[in-house]
PDB file of C-alpha atoms in Angstrom:
ATOM      1  CA  MET A   4     -61.654  65.711 -59.375  1.00  0.00           C
ATOM      2  CA  LYS A   5     -59.041  64.230 -61.775  1.00  0.00           C
ATOM      3  CA  SER A   6     -57.882  61.814 -59.283  1.00  0.00           C
ATOM      4  CA  ALA A   7     -61.402  60.533 -58.774  1.00  0.00           C
ATOM      5  CA  LEU A   8     -61.890  60.192 -62.592  1.00  0.00           C
ATOM      6  CA  ILE A   9     -58.741  58.151 -62.788  1.00  0.00           C
ATOM      7  CA  CYS A  10     -59.584  56.070 -59.776  1.00  0.00           C
ATOM      8  CA  LEU A  11     -63.360  55.479 -61.290  1.00  0.00           C
ATOM      9  CA  THR A  12     -61.635  54.505 -64.646  1.00  0.00           C
ATOM     10  CA  PHE A  13     -59.292  51.984 -62.974  1.00  0.00           C
ATOM     11  CA  CYS A  14     -61.983  50.421 -61.171  1.00  0.00           C
ATOM     12  CA  LEU A  15     -64.330  49.963 -64.318  1.00  0.00           C
ATOM     13  CA  VAL A  16     -61.289  48.326 -66.162  1.00  0.00           C
ATOM     14  CA  CYS A  17     -60.687  45.928 -63.236  1.00  0.00           C
ATOM     15  CA  ALA A  18     -64.411  45.049 -62.990  1.00  0.00           C
ATOM     16  CA  SER A  19     -64.510  44.357 -66.774  1.00  0.00           C
ATOM     17  CA  ALA A  20     -61.475  42.388 -66.894  1.00  0.00           C
ATOM     18  CA  PRO A  21     -62.168  38.739 -67.556  1.00  0.00           C
ATOM     19  CA  ALA A  22     -61.245  36.384 -64.627  1.00  0.00           C
ATOM     20  CA  ALA A  23     -58.357  33.864 -65.251  1.00  0.00           C
ATOM     21  CA  GLU A  24     -59.270  30.491 -66.553  1.00  0.00           C
ATOM     22  CA  LYS A  25     -58.693  27.542 -64.161  1.00  0.00           C
ATOM     23  CA  VAL A  26     -57.248  24.169 -64.498  1.00  0.00           C
ATOM     24  CA  ALA A  27     -57.752  21.813 -61.734  1.00  0.00           C
ATOM     25  CA  LEU A  28     -55.056  19.431 -60.793  1.00  0.00           C
ATOM     26  CA  ILE A  29     -54.516  16.309 -58.788  1.00  0.00           C
ATOM     27  CA  LYS A  30     -51.519  13.982 -58.228  1.00  0.00           C
ATOM     28  CA  ILE A  31     -51.770  10.238 -57.953  1.00  0.00           C
ATOM     29  CA  ASN A  32     -48.695   8.366 -56.953  1.00  0.00           C
ATOM     30  CA  GLY A  33     -49.183   4.756 -55.821  1.00  0.00           C
ATOM     31  CA  ALA A  34     -51.709   1.688 -56.231  1.00  0.00           C
ATOM     32  CA  ILE A  35     -55.176   2.484 -57.405  1.00  0.00           C
ATOM     33  CA  GLY A  36     -57.673   1.524 -54.633  1.00  0.00           C
ATOM     34  CA  PRO A  37     -61.015   2.667 -53.234  1.00  0.00           C
ATOM     35  CA  ALA A  38     -59.597   5.880 -51.899  1.00  0.00           C
ATOM     36  CA  THR A  39     -58.142   6.744 -55.231  1.00  0.00           C
ATOM     37  CA  ALA A  40     -61.427   6.381 -56.850  1.00  0.00           C
ATOM     38  CA  SER A  41     -63.182   8.382 -53.962  1.00  0.00           C
ATOM     39  CA  TYR A  42     -60.549  11.281 -54.661  1.00  0.00           C
ATOM     40  CA  ILE A  43     -61.043  11.345 -58.442  1.00  0.00           C
ATOM     41  CA  ALA A  44     -64.844  11.361 -58.077  1.00  0.00           C
ATOM     42  CA  ARG A  45     -64.521  14.338 -55.442  1.00  0.00           C
ATOM     43  CA  SER A  46     -62.013  16.253 -57.705  1.00  0.00           C
ATOM     44  CA  ILE A  47     -64.110  15.921 -60.834  1.00  0.00           C
ATOM     45  CA  ASP A  48     -67.156  17.468 -58.879  1.00  0.00           C
ATOM     46  CA  GLU A  49     -65.054  20.234 -57.516  1.00  0.00           C
ATOM     47  CA  ALA A  50     -63.554  20.965 -61.018  1.00  0.00           C
ATOM     48  CA  ARG A  51     -67.112  21.297 -62.378  1.00  0.00           C
ATOM     49  CA  THR A  52     -68.034  23.528 -59.256  1.00  0.00           C
ATOM     50  CA  GLN A  53     -64.777  25.658 -60.123  1.00  0.00           C
ATOM     51  CA  ASN A  54     -65.901  25.902 -63.702  1.00  0.00           C
ATOM     52  CA  ALA A  55     -62.482  24.607 -64.547  1.00  0.00           C
ATOM     53  CA  GLN A  56     -61.498  24.234 -68.276  1.00  0.00           C
ATOM     54  CA  CYS A  57     -60.265  20.586 -67.415  1.00  0.00           C
ATOM     55  CA  LEU A  58     -59.218  18.292 -64.680  1.00  0.00           C
ATOM     56  CA  VAL A  59     -55.450  17.096 -65.222  1.00  0.00           C
ATOM     57  CA  ILE A  60     -54.616  13.909 -63.216  1.00  0.00           C
ATOM     58  CA  GLN A  61     -50.951  13.392 -62.885  1.00  0.00           C
ATOM     59  CA  LEU A  62     -50.481   9.639 -62.598  1.00  0.00           C
ATOM     60  CA  ASN A  63     -47.627   7.371 -61.603  1.00  0.00           C
ATOM     61  CA  THR A  64     -49.069   3.935 -60.443  1.00  0.00           C
ATOM     62  CA  PRO A  65     -47.893   0.505 -60.691  1.00  0.00           C
ATOM     63  CA  GLY A  66     -51.628  -0.681 -60.912  1.00  0.00           C
ATOM     64  CA  GLY A  67     -54.364  -1.651 -58.511  1.00  0.00           C
ATOM     65  CA  LEU A  68     -57.787  -3.058 -57.863  1.00  0.00           C
ATOM     66  CA  LEU A  69     -60.047  -3.578 -61.152  1.00  0.00           C
ATOM     67  CA  ASP A  70     -63.217  -2.606 -59.288  1.00  0.00           C
ATOM     68  CA  SER A  71     -61.718   0.759 -58.473  1.00  0.00           C
ATOM     69  CA  THR A  72     -60.568   1.122 -61.979  1.00  0.00           C
ATOM     70  CA  GLN A  73     -63.980   0.458 -63.280  1.00  0.00           C
ATOM     71  CA  THR A  74     -65.345   3.018 -60.911  1.00  0.00           C
ATOM     72  CA  ILE A  75     -62.761   5.616 -62.200  1.00  0.00           C
ATOM     73  CA  VAL A  76     -63.374   4.934 -65.657  1.00  0.00           C
ATOM     74  CA  GLN A  77     -67.099   5.361 -65.233  1.00  0.00           C
ATOM     75  CA  ASP A  78     -66.505   8.553 -63.612  1.00  0.00           C
ATOM     76  CA  PHE A  79     -64.510   9.732 -66.792  1.00  0.00           C
ATOM     77  CA  LEU A  80     -67.030   8.832 -69.049  1.00  0.00           C
ATOM     78  CA  GLY A  81     -69.710  10.547 -67.346  1.00  0.00           C
ATOM     79  CA  SER A  82     -67.804  13.562 -66.463  1.00  0.00           C
ATOM     80  CA  THR A  83     -68.939  16.864 -68.019  1.00  0.00           C
ATOM     81  CA  VAL A  84     -65.579  18.414 -67.447  1.00  0.00           C
ATOM     82  CA  PRO A  85     -62.675  17.271 -69.700  1.00  0.00           C
ATOM     83  CA  VAL A  86     -60.307  14.807 -68.041  1.00  0.00           C
ATOM     84  CA  VAL A  87     -56.733  14.675 -69.030  1.00  0.00           C
ATOM     85  CA  VAL A  88     -54.333  11.987 -67.621  1.00  0.00           C
ATOM     86  CA  TYR A  89     -50.634  13.104 -67.679  1.00  0.00           C
ATOM     87  CA  VAL A  90     -48.286  10.178 -66.820  1.00  0.00           C
ATOM     88  CA  SER A  91     -45.608  12.222 -65.055  1.00  0.00           C
ATOM     89  CA  PRO A  92     -42.937  12.970 -63.891  1.00  0.00           C
ATOM     90  CA  THR A  93     -40.136  11.476 -65.924  1.00  0.00           C
ATOM     91  CA  GLY A  94     -39.773   7.749 -65.041  1.00  0.00           C
ATOM     92  CA  ALA A  95     -43.298   7.564 -63.896  1.00  0.00           C
ATOM     93  CA  THR A  96     -45.511   4.427 -65.284  1.00  0.00           C
ATOM     94  CA  ALA A  97     -48.956   3.758 -65.945  1.00  0.00           C
ATOM     95  CA  THR A  98     -49.205   0.029 -65.662  1.00  0.00           C
ATOM     96  CA  SER A  99     -51.928  -2.455 -65.232  1.00  0.00           C
ATOM     97  CA  ALA A 100     -54.884  -0.325 -63.826  1.00  0.00           C
ATOM     98  CA  GLY A 101     -53.019   2.931 -64.808  1.00  0.00           C
ATOM     99  CA  CYS A 102     -53.130   1.817 -68.477  1.00  0.00           C
ATOM    100  CA  PHE A 103     -57.001   1.509 -68.318  1.00  0.00           C
ATOM    101  CA  ILE A 104     -57.207   4.966 -66.594  1.00  0.00           C
ATOM    102  CA  THR A 105     -55.025   6.622 -69.219  1.00  0.00           C
ATOM    103  CA  LEU A 106     -56.810   5.125 -72.191  1.00  0.00           C
ATOM    104  CA  ALA A 107     -60.321   6.338 -70.638  1.00  0.00           C
ATOM    105  CA  ALA A 108     -59.371  10.147 -70.323  1.00  0.00           C
ATOM    106  CA  ASN A 109     -60.580  12.726 -72.808  1.00  0.00           C
ATOM    107  CA  VAL A 110     -56.876  13.528 -73.427  1.00  0.00           C
ATOM    108  CA  ALA A 111     -54.204  10.917 -72.599  1.00  0.00           C
ATOM    109  CA  ALA A 112     -50.711  12.698 -72.437  1.00  0.00           C
ATOM    110  CA  MET A 113     -47.106  11.384 -71.058  1.00  0.00           C
ATOM    111  CA  ALA A 114     -43.912  12.840 -69.971  1.00  0.00           C
ATOM    112  CA  PRO A 115     -40.709  11.847 -71.686  1.00  0.00           C
ATOM    113  CA  ALA A 116     -39.128   8.541 -70.515  1.00  0.00           C
ATOM    114  CA  THR A 117     -42.297   7.209 -69.163  1.00  0.00           C
ATOM    115  CA  THR A 118     -44.118   3.912 -69.723  1.00  0.00           C
ATOM    116  CA  ILE A 119     -47.540   2.458 -70.227  1.00  0.00           C
ATOM    117  CA  GLY A 120     -48.933  -0.784 -70.563  1.00  0.00           C
ATOM    118  CA  ALA A 121     -48.604  -4.274 -68.867  1.00  0.00           C
ATOM    119  CA  ALA A 122     -52.357  -4.533 -68.243  1.00  0.00           C
ATOM    120  CA  HIS A 123     -52.670  -8.241 -67.795  1.00  0.00           C
ATOM    121  CA  PRO A 124     -55.060  -8.985 -64.706  1.00  0.00           C
ATOM    122  CA  VAL A 125     -53.434 -10.539 -61.593  1.00  0.00           C
ATOM    123  CA  MET A 126     -55.665 -12.366 -59.141  1.00  0.00           C
ATOM    124  CA  LEU A 127     -54.980 -11.938 -55.508  1.00  0.00           C
ATOM    125  CA  GLY A 128     -55.192 -14.704 -53.197  1.00  0.00           C
ATOM    126  CA  GLY A 129     -53.559 -17.629 -51.485  1.00  0.00           C
ATOM    127  CA  ILE A 130     -51.641 -20.421 -53.258  1.00  0.00           C
ATOM    128  CA  PRO A 131     -54.105 -23.028 -54.647  1.00  0.00           C
ATOM    129  CA  SER A 132     -53.878 -26.677 -53.929  1.00  0.00           C
ATOM    130  CA  GLY A 133     -53.725 -29.243 -56.819  1.00  0.00           C
ATOM    131  CA  GLN A 134     -57.610 -29.869 -56.670  1.00  0.00           C
ATOM    132  CA  GLU A 135     -58.098 -26.176 -56.814  1.00  0.00           C
ATOM    133  CA  GLN A 136     -55.882 -25.428 -59.671  1.00  0.00           C
ATOM    134  CA  LYS A 137     -58.351 -25.950 -62.460  1.00  0.00           C
ATOM    135  CA  PRO A 138     -61.289 -23.730 -61.378  1.00  0.00           C
ATOM    136  CA  ASP A 139     -58.670 -21.293 -60.713  1.00  0.00           C
ATOM    137  CA  ASP A 140     -57.281 -21.463 -64.429  1.00  0.00           C
ATOM    138  CA  THR A 141     -60.898 -21.007 -65.268  1.00  0.00           C
ATOM    139  CA  MET A 142     -61.181 -17.985 -63.307  1.00  0.00           C
ATOM    140  CA  LYS A 143     -58.076 -16.516 -64.574  1.00  0.00           C
ATOM    141  CA  GLN A 144     -59.096 -17.056 -68.216  1.00  0.00           C
ATOM    142  CA  LYS A 145     -62.557 -15.404 -67.488  1.00  0.00           C
ATOM    143  CA  LEU A 146     -60.780 -12.377 -65.911  1.00  0.00           C
ATOM    144  CA  GLU A 147     -58.365 -11.940 -68.748  1.00  0.00           C
ATOM    145  CA  ASN A 148     -61.284 -12.198 -71.400  1.00  0.00           C
ATOM    146  CA  PHE A 149     -63.227  -9.581 -69.535  1.00  0.00           C
ATOM    147  CA  SER A 150     -60.161  -7.243 -69.322  1.00  0.00           C
ATOM    148  CA  VAL A 151     -59.546  -7.614 -73.006  1.00  0.00           C
ATOM    149  CA  SER A 152     -63.217  -6.773 -73.835  1.00  0.00           C
ATOM    150  CA  TYR A 153     -63.166  -3.824 -71.446  1.00  0.00           C
ATOM    151  CA  ILE A 154     -59.879  -2.283 -72.463  1.00  0.00           C
ATOM    152  CA  GLU A 155     -61.153  -2.716 -76.142  1.00  0.00           C
ATOM    153  CA  THR A 156     -64.205  -0.789 -75.315  1.00  0.00           C
ATOM    154  CA  ILE A 157     -62.216   1.934 -73.554  1.00  0.00           C
ATOM    155  CA  ALA A 158     -59.866   2.291 -76.467  1.00  0.00           C
ATOM    156  CA  ALA A 159     -62.719   2.252 -79.180  1.00  0.00           C
ATOM    157  CA  LYS A 160     -64.721   4.783 -77.127  1.00  0.00           C
ATOM    158  CA  ARG A 161     -61.777   7.273 -77.084  1.00  0.00           C
ATOM    159  CA  HIS A 162     -60.454   6.375 -80.623  1.00  0.00           C
ATOM    160  CA  ARG A 163     -57.126   4.999 -79.437  1.00  0.00           C
ATOM    161  CA  ASN A 164     -55.338   1.964 -80.862  1.00  0.00           C
ATOM    162  CA  VAL A 165     -57.520  -0.810 -79.997  1.00  0.00           C
ATOM    163  CA  ASP A 166     -55.059  -3.590 -81.195  1.00  0.00           C
ATOM    164  CA  TRP A 167     -52.336  -2.392 -78.808  1.00  0.00           C
ATOM    165  CA  ALA A 168     -54.702  -2.051 -76.003  1.00  0.00           C
ATOM    166  CA  LYS A 169     -55.842  -5.652 -76.328  1.00  0.00           C
ATOM    167  CA  SER A 170     -52.170  -6.440 -76.605  1.00  0.00           C
ATOM    168  CA  ALA A 171     -51.326  -4.685 -73.112  1.00  0.00           C
ATOM    169  CA  VAL A 172     -53.771  -7.144 -71.535  1.00  0.00           C
ATOM    170  CA  ARG A 173     -53.272 -10.480 -73.449  1.00  0.00           C
ATOM    171  CA  GLU A 174     -49.388 -10.109 -73.851  1.00  0.00           C
ATOM    172  CA  SER A 175     -48.591  -7.512 -71.018  1.00  0.00           C
ATOM    173  CA  ALA A 176     -47.204  -5.285 -73.657  1.00  0.00           C
ATOM    174  CA  SER A 177     -45.485  -2.041 -72.583  1.00  0.00           C
ATOM    175  CA  ILE A 178     -44.324   0.871 -74.461  1.00  0.00           C
ATOM    176  CA  THR A 179     -42.366   4.141 -74.001  1.00  0.00           C
ATOM    177  CA  ALA A 180     -44.106   7.439 -74.267  1.00  0.00           C
ATOM    178  CA  GLU A 181     -42.534   8.062 -77.754  1.00  0.00           C
ATOM    179  CA  LYS A 182     -43.738   4.783 -79.008  1.00  0.00           C
ATOM    180  CA  ALA A 183     -47.311   5.446 -77.320  1.00  0.00           C
ATOM    181  CA  LEU A 184     -47.634   8.547 -79.309  1.00  0.00           C
ATOM    182  CA  GLU A 185     -46.374   6.837 -82.626  1.00  0.00           C
ATOM    183  CA  LEU A 186     -49.041   4.256 -82.253  1.00  0.00           C
ATOM    184  CA  LYS A 187     -51.906   6.633 -81.316  1.00  0.00           C
ATOM    185  CA  VAL A 188     -52.311   5.305 -77.818  1.00  0.00           C
ATOM    186  CA  ILE A 189     -51.794   8.654 -76.379  1.00  0.00           C
ATOM    187  CA  ASP A 190     -52.490  12.275 -77.725  1.00  0.00           C
ATOM    188  CA  LEU A 191     -49.365  14.179 -76.809  1.00  0.00           C
ATOM    189  CA  ILE A 192     -46.080  14.371 -74.951  1.00  0.00           C
ATOM    190  CA  ALA A 193     -45.255  17.208 -72.564  1.00  0.00           C
ATOM    191  CA  ALA A 194     -42.027  17.715 -70.652  1.00  0.00           C
ATOM    192  CA  ASP A 195     -43.897  19.435 -67.565  1.00  0.00           C
ATOM    193  CA  THR A 196     -47.284  20.790 -66.731  1.00  0.00           C
ATOM    194  CA  PRO A 197     -46.688  24.056 -68.116  1.00  0.00           C
ATOM    195  CA  GLU A 198     -45.817  22.621 -71.331  1.00  0.00           C
ATOM    196  CA  LEU A 199     -48.827  20.435 -71.154  1.00  0.00           C
ATOM    197  CA  LEU A 200     -51.132  23.351 -70.671  1.00  0.00           C
ATOM    198  CA  LYS A 201     -49.592  25.125 -73.791  1.00  0.00           C
ATOM    199  CA  ARG A 202     -50.212  22.007 -75.835  1.00  0.00           C
ATOM    200  CA  LEU A 203     -53.710  21.616 -74.505  1.00  0.00           C
ATOM    201  CA  ASN A 204     -54.638  25.136 -75.479  1.00  0.00           C
ATOM    202  CA  GLY A 205     -57.136  25.074 -78.273  1.00  0.00           C
ATOM    203  CA  ARG A 206     -57.556  21.422 -78.417  1.00  0.00           C
ATOM    204  CA  ALA A 207     -61.384  20.596 -78.991  1.00  0.00           C
ATOM    205  CA  VAL A 208     -62.794  18.252 -76.503  1.00  0.00           C
ATOM    206  CA  ASP A 209     -66.546  17.373 -76.978  1.00  0.00           C
ATOM    207  CA  GLY A 210     -66.770  20.241 -79.267  1.00  0.00           C
ATOM    208  CA  LYS A 211     -65.374  22.788 -77.022  1.00  0.00           C
ATOM    209  CA  ALA A 212     -61.857  24.307 -77.361  1.00  0.00           C
ATOM    210  CA  LEU A 213     -59.777  24.393 -74.082  1.00  0.00           C
ATOM    211  CA  ASN A 214     -58.434  27.753 -73.055  1.00  0.00           C
ATOM    212  CA  THR A 215     -55.430  26.599 -70.872  1.00  0.00           C
ATOM    213  CA  ALA A 216     -52.331  28.587 -72.187  1.00  0.00           C
ATOM    214  CA  THR A 217     -52.484  31.040 -69.228  1.00  0.00           C
ATOM    215  CA  ALA A 218     -54.900  29.238 -66.853  1.00  0.00           C
ATOM    216  CA  GLU A 219     -54.339  29.263 -63.096  1.00  0.00           C
ATOM    217  CA  ILE A 220     -53.689  25.978 -61.779  1.00  0.00           C
ATOM    218  CA  ALA A 221     -55.739  24.888 -58.638  1.00  0.00           C
ATOM    219  CA  GLU A 222     -54.443  21.840 -56.932  1.00  0.00           C
ATOM    220  CA  ILE A 223     -56.911  19.703 -55.200  1.00  0.00           C
ATOM    221  CA  LYS A 224     -55.562  17.838 -52.370  1.00  0.00           C
ATOM    222  CA  MET A 225     -56.551  14.576 -50.815  1.00  0.00           C
ATOM    223  CA  SER A 226     -58.459  14.611 -47.797  1.00  0.00           C
ATOM    224  CA  PRO A 227     -56.896  13.263 -44.545  1.00  0.00           C
ATOM    225  CA  SER A 228     -59.240  10.099 -44.628  1.00  0.00           C
ATOM    226  CA  GLU A 229     -58.104   9.662 -48.308  1.00  0.00           C
ATOM    227  CA  ARG A 230     -54.546   9.812 -47.695  1.00  0.00           C
ATOM    228  CA  VAL A 231     -54.762   7.296 -44.936  1.00  0.00           C
ATOM    229  CA  PHE A 232     -56.767   4.792 -46.970  1.00  0.00           C
ATOM    230  CA  GLN A 233     -54.319   5.462 -49.690  1.00  0.00           C
ATOM    231  CA  GLN A 234     -51.503   4.520 -47.832  1.00  0.00           C
ATOM    232  CA  LEU A 235     -53.150   1.168 -46.607  1.00  0.00           C
ATOM    233  CA  TRP A 236     -53.412   0.163 -50.439  1.00  0.00           C
ATOM    234  CA  ARG A 237     -49.381   0.411 -50.878  1.00  0.00           C
ATOM    235  CA  PRO A 238     -48.064  -3.062 -51.873  1.00  0.00           C
ATOM    236  CA  GLU A 239     -45.837  -3.636 -48.649  1.00  0.00           C
ATOM    237  CA  VAL A 240     -48.675  -2.680 -46.406  1.00  0.00           C
ATOM    238  CA  MET A 241     -51.053  -5.032 -48.187  1.00  0.00           C
ATOM    239  CA  PHE A 242     -48.399  -7.788 -48.001  1.00  0.00           C
ATOM    240  CA  ILE A 243     -48.370  -7.283 -44.080  1.00  0.00           C
ATOM    241  CA  LEU A 244     -52.030  -7.323 -43.757  1.00  0.00           C
ATOM    242  CA  MET A 245     -52.307 -10.448 -45.706  1.00  0.00           C
ATOM    243  CA  LEU A 246     -49.623 -12.091 -43.385  1.00  0.00           C
ATOM    244  CA  ILE A 247     -51.490 -11.058 -40.320  1.00  0.00           C
ATOM    245  CA  ALA A 248     -54.683 -12.420 -41.950  1.00  0.00           C
ATOM    246  CA  ILE A 249     -53.110 -15.775 -42.731  1.00  0.00           C
TER     247      ILE A 249
END
């Protein structure tokens, strides 16, 4: 009888114990393209389904396509799950498209000895002839003006340093994690993911405090098709494909 009571008490305690909070995690290492945008959109949906405290995107990218970047930013701004972009590991970069993506996150974080910036747009294409130079310059100016206004809108929306954001496009400004924190480009610096979760704990996002100190990390992997398409957007692969097309 005593053993039965102990067993019953144990079961009741287990049943009443709250489930551990979850933090969804994805890792992006490489160029930003359609596969990246698809991966992030799917991960936001999965994080919402899992009732995750937030989605952490570990980012290391040299840049990518503006169209895909716009899709990602729109997904961030429309997400009901807080999105944390974490430029990591040490030595990682968030340049060009990565700068836009980092600034658009609810929380922007970087590891020590990482960099962000150099967001000036670059047009892909062949070498123009002398007659084609003038309209090409016009298109470059249009693209630059759009990129400046776009990054300004993102920075203002997330209450980040608008002046520096514009200089990242106009002047290809690039800064370290420490300088980014000083200039209020990012929100925090964390050496690794466990430290990041500790520093996120209690931070209010859209009026709700995050509970991440002891959260379980649930990594969302790329699907096989996303991995294949992601590899196709590597700069060296794109160069070979361009040579074949020419």
